[in-house]
Each structure stands twice: as C-alpha cells, then as structure tokens.
CSV table of C-alpha atoms in Angstrom, one decimal:
chain,number,residue,atom,x,y,z
A,1,CYS,CA,-10.7,12.8,-1.9
A,2,GLN,CA,-7.0,11.7,-2.1
A,3,ASN,CA,-7.7,8.7,0.1
A,4,GLU,CA,-10.6,7.6,-2.1
A,5,PHE,CA,-8.4,8.2,-5.2
A,6,LEU,CA,-5.6,6.0,-3.7
A,7,SER,CA,-8.1,3.2,-2.8
A,8,VAL,CA,-9.4,3.0,-6.4
A,9,VAL,CA,-5.8,3.1,-7.8
A,10,LEU,CA,-4.7,0.4,-5.5
A,11,HIS,CA,-7.8,-1.6,-6.1
A,12,VAL,CA,-6.8,-1.8,-9.8
A,13,ILE,CA,-3.0,-1.7,-9.7
A,14,ASP,CA,-1.9,-3.4,-6.4
A,15,ARG,CA,-4.0,-6.5,-6.4
A,16,VAL,CA,-2.2,-8.7,-3.9
A,17,SER,CA,-4.2,-11.2,-1.9
A,18,ALA,CA,-4.5,-10.6,1.8
A,19,LYS,CA,-2.8,-13.1,4.1
A,20,GLU,CA,-5.2,-15.5,5.8
A,21,GLY,CA,-6.4,-14.1,9.1
A,22,GLU,CA,-5.2,-10.6,8.4
A,23,GLU,CA,-7.5,-7.6,7.9
A,24,SER,CA,-8.1,-7.0,4.2
A,25,LEU,CA,-8.1,-3.7,2.4
A,26,GLN,CA,-11.8,-4.0,2.0
A,27,GLN,CA,-12.2,-4.3,5.8
A,28,TYR,CA,-9.8,-1.5,6.5
A,29,LEU,CA,-11.7,0.8,4.1
A,30,ARG,CA,-15.0,-0.4,5.7
A,31,VAL,CA,-16.2,-1.8,2.4
A,32,GLU,CA,-16.7,-5.2,4.1
A,33,ALA,CA,-17.6,-6.0,7.7
A,34,SER,CA,-14.5,-6.8,9.8
A,35,GLY,CA,-16.3,-8.4,12.8
A,36,GLU,CA,-15.3,-5.5,15.0
A,37,GLY,CA,-18.6,-3.8,14.7
A,38,LYS,CA,-17.4,-0.9,12.5
A,39,THR,CA,-20.1,0.7,10.4
A,40,LEU,CA,-19.7,0.2,6.6
A,41,ASN,CA,-18.9,3.2,4.5
A,42,ASP,CA,-21.8,3.2,2.0
A,43,ASP,CA,-20.1,5.5,-0.4
A,44,ALA,CA,-16.9,3.5,-0.4
A,45,VAL,CA,-18.9,0.3,-0.9
A,46,VAL,CA,-20.5,1.8,-4.1
A,47,VAL,CA,-17.2,2.9,-5.5
A,48,TRP,CA,-15.5,-0.4,-4.7
A,49,LYS,CA,-18.2,-2.5,-6.3
A,50,GLU,CA,-18.2,-0.2,-9.4
A,51,THR,CA,-14.4,-0.6,-9.7
A,52,GLU,CA,-14.6,-4.4,-9.2
A,53,GLU,CA,-17.3,-4.5,-12.0
A,54,ILE,CA,-15.1,-2.6,-14.4
A,55,ILE,CA,-12.2,-5.0,-13.7
A,56,ARG,CA,-14.6,-7.9,-14.2
A,57,LYS,CA,-15.8,-6.5,-17.6
A,58,GLN,CA,-12.2,-6.0,-18.7
A,59,GLN,CA,-11.5,-9.6,-17.8
A,60,ASP,CA,-14.5,-10.7,-19.9
A,61,LEU,CA,-13.3,-8.5,-22.8
A,62,ILE,CA,-9.8,-10.1,-22.6
A,63,ASP,CA,-11.4,-13.6,-22.5
A,64,SER,CA,-13.4,-12.7,-25.7
A,65,LEU,CA,-10.3,-11.8,-27.7
A,66,ASP,CA,-9.2,-14.1,-30.5
A,67,ILE,CA,-5.6,-14.3,-29.4
A,68,PRO,CA,-3.5,-17.1,-27.8
A,69,GLN,CA,-4.1,-17.7,-24.1
A,70,SER,CA,-0.5,-16.8,-23.3
A,71,GLU,CA,-1.2,-13.3,-24.6
A,72,LYS,CA,-4.4,-13.1,-22.5
A,73,ASP,CA,-2.5,-14.1,-19.4
A,74,LYS,CA,-0.2,-11.1,-19.8
A,75,MET,CA,-3.3,-8.8,-19.7
A,76,TYR,CA,-5.1,-10.2,-16.7
A,77,VAL,CA,-4.9,-8.5,-13.3
A,78,PRO,CA,-3.0,-10.6,-10.8
A,79,VAL,CA,-5.9,-11.4,-8.5
A,80,THR,CA,-9.0,-12.4,-10.4
A,81,PRO,CA,-12.1,-10.2,-9.7
A,82,GLY,CA,-14.9,-11.7,-7.7
A,83,ALA,CA,-18.5,-12.6,-8.8
A,84,ALA,CA,-20.8,-9.8,-9.9
A,85,GLY,CA,-22.1,-7.7,-7.0
A,86,THR,CA,-19.4,-8.7,-4.6
A,87,THR,CA,-16.4,-6.8,-3.3
A,88,GLY,CA,-14.1,-9.4,-4.7
A,89,PRO,CA,-11.3,-11.4,-3.1
A,90,PRO,CA,-9.7,-9.9,0.0
A,91,LEU,CA,-6.8,-7.7,-0.9
A,92,ASP,CA,-3.7,-6.8,1.1
A,93,LYS,CA,-3.9,-3.4,2.9
A,94,GLY,CA,-0.1,-2.9,3.5
A,95,VAL,CA,0.6,-0.3,0.7
A,96,TYR,CA,-2.6,1.7,1.5
A,97,GLU,CA,-1.8,1.8,5.2
A,98,MET,CA,1.8,2.9,4.7
A,99,ILE,CA,0.9,5.7,2.3
A,100,ILE,CA,-2.2,7.0,4.1
A,101,LEU,CA,-0.7,6.9,7.6
A,102,LYS,CA,2.5,8.5,6.3
A,103,GLN,CA,4.4,6.0,8.3
A,104,LYS,CA,8.1,6.8,8.9
A,105,GLY,CA,9.3,3.5,7.5
A,106,PHE,CA,8.1,0.0,8.6
A,107,ARG,CA,6.5,-1.2,11.8
A,108,ASP,CA,8.9,-3.2,14.1
A,109,ASP,CA,6.7,-6.3,13.8
A,110,GLN,CA,7.2,-6.5,10.0
A,111,SER,CA,9.7,-9.1,8.7
A,112,THR,CA,12.5,-8.2,6.3
A,113,GLU,CA,10.6,-10.2,3.6
A,114,ARG,CA,7.4,-8.2,4.2
A,115,ARG,CA,9.3,-4.9,4.2
A,116,ASN,CA,11.0,-5.7,0.9
A,117,GLU,CA,7.6,-6.8,-0.6
A,118,LEU,CA,5.9,-3.6,0.5
A,119,LYS,CA,8.9,-1.5,-0.8
A,120,ASP,CA,8.7,-3.2,-4.2
A,121,ARG,CA,5.0,-2.7,-4.4
A,122,ILE,CA,5.2,1.0,-3.4
A,123,VAL,CA,8.0,1.6,-5.9
A,124,LYS,CA,6.0,0.0,-8.7
A,125,LEU,CA,3.0,2.2,-7.7
A,126,GLY,CA,5.2,5.2,-7.8
A,127,GLN,CA,6.5,4.4,-11.3
A,128,ILE,CA,2.9,4.0,-12.6
A,129,CYS,CA,1.9,7.3,-10.9
A,130,LEU,CA,4.8,9.1,-12.5
A,131,ILE,CA,3.9,7.8,-16.0
A,132,ALA,CA,0.3,8.7,-15.5
A,133,HIS,CA,1.2,12.2,-14.2
A,134,ASN,CA,3.5,12.8,-17.1
A,135,ASN,CA,0.8,11.8,-19.6
A,136,LEU,CA,-2.0,13.7,-17.9
A,137,GLN,CA,-0.3,17.0,-17.5
A,138,GLN,CA,-1.0,18.1,-21.1
A,139,PRO,CA,-2.8,21.6,-20.9
A,140,HIS,CA,-6.1,20.7,-22.4
A,141,GLY,CA,-6.3,17.0,-22.0
A,142,LYS,CA,-9.5,15.1,-21.4
A,143,TYR,CA,-8.3,13.8,-18.0
A,144,ASN,CA,-6.0,16.7,-16.9
A,145,ALA,CA,-8.0,17.0,-13.6
A,146,LEU,CA,-6.5,13.7,-12.5
A,147,GLU,CA,-3.0,15.2,-12.8
A,148,VAL,CA,-3.0,16.8,-9.4
A,149,HIS,CA,-4.1,13.6,-7.7
A,150,PHE,CA,-1.3,11.6,-9.4
A,151,ARG,CA,1.3,14.3,-8.5
A,152,ARG,CA,0.2,14.3,-4.8
A,153,LEU,CA,0.2,10.5,-4.7
A,154,PHE,CA,3.7,10.4,-6.3
A,155,SER,CA,5.0,12.9,-3.8
A,156,ASN,CA,3.7,10.9,-0.9
A,157,ILE,CA,5.2,7.8,-2.4
A,158,LYS,CA,8.6,9.5,-2.9
A,159,TYR,CA,8.8,10.4,0.8
A,160,SER,CA,7.6,7.0,1.9
A,161,VAL,CA,10.2,5.2,-0.2
A,162,SER,CA,12.9,7.5,1.2
A,163,ASP,CA,11.9,6.6,4.8
A,164,MET,CA,11.8,2.9,3.9
A,165,MET,CA,15.2,2.9,2.2
A,166,THR,CA,16.7,4.6,5.2
A,167,GLN,CA,15.3,2.0,7.5
A,168,LEU,CA,16.1,-1.0,5.2
A,169,THR,CA,19.7,0.1,4.8
A,170,ASP,CA,20.0,1.4,8.3
A,171,GLN,CA,22.4,4.1,7.1
A,172,GLU,CA,22.2,7.9,7.0
A,173,ASP,CA,21.1,9.3,3.6
A,174,LEU,CA,24.1,11.3,2.5
A,175,THR,CA,22.1,13.1,-0.2
A,176,GLU,CA,20.1,15.0,2.4
A,177,VAL,CA,21.3,18.6,2.9
C-alpha cells in the first residue's frame, strides 16, 4: 500500500523526464513494457492511467482560465501529461528507487551531479509530505486517513536524506548519539 501511495505521489509531484535509454518509472513499476519480458501489473496500470487523466484534466482546467499565460505557466506540472488513455511521458525512477529500496545513500555509479539532483528532489518531496501531514492530522478531517501514509513516507525520506548527506559530505554526523 505504501509503495502504491509513493508511486501516485511521485507521479504528480516528481515529474522529471527519464533520461534517454534508461528504464522509466513506468517500466520499473510495470505500468509499461520494458522489453525484458516482465508481466505488466494490471492494477498499477489502472491507477497510473487514472492519475495521468487527473493531471490532464487539471491542465485543461488551467488552460481554460481567463488569466495571463505567465500565471498559467506557474500552475502547470513540469512534464506535460500524455494523450488520453496513455501512461504519459517516461518519468525518472531515481527518487522512487532510492526510497523504496531504502538505499544507504547513492550507488557508486552515480555522478555527483546526479546525486545532488536526487537529493534536491527527495528533499522537496519531504517538504511537501511534511506540509501535507501537518494539514491532514486534524482529528476529524475529511482526508485524515492519508496522514499515516504521509508520516511514514516523510520518515523514510528523513532517513534517506541523512544517509545521502553523510555520503555527499563524506564526514561523520556529529549529531548522532
């Protein structure tokens, strides 16, 4: 359930195009064929396409607003959704992979530039999760069932960032007891 939650959150929040020739988030989640003969996850395909459709409808709503284009541009998601019925453009799997696999920092084959990019994206995701959690934890709120998911995700992100920072700075964390 937490993995599915993360995939939907990243689908909306962390829309970064996959690099040419690299496995996309859609392929990693088995929403699209990867050419490796892996069976598609039918449930994940349905959820992914529903989310992509919601993003597309929001884009259409933004387009219909009677405001300057410069204001519309501020509201768009970074990677434009795909055509109706598709899984959309290939998205980068880096953040999902680091959080789900609970990696202790970065892989050796990742460049410093890639490491900093992933760190920045994970920190941004963590900030959004913290805000969402704080707003959802009201006792009788309409969406309070989501609070536990955002709290768990934030906790995973907190540990992931700690591991990344230790690796990026290559120094001992003096705040650890």
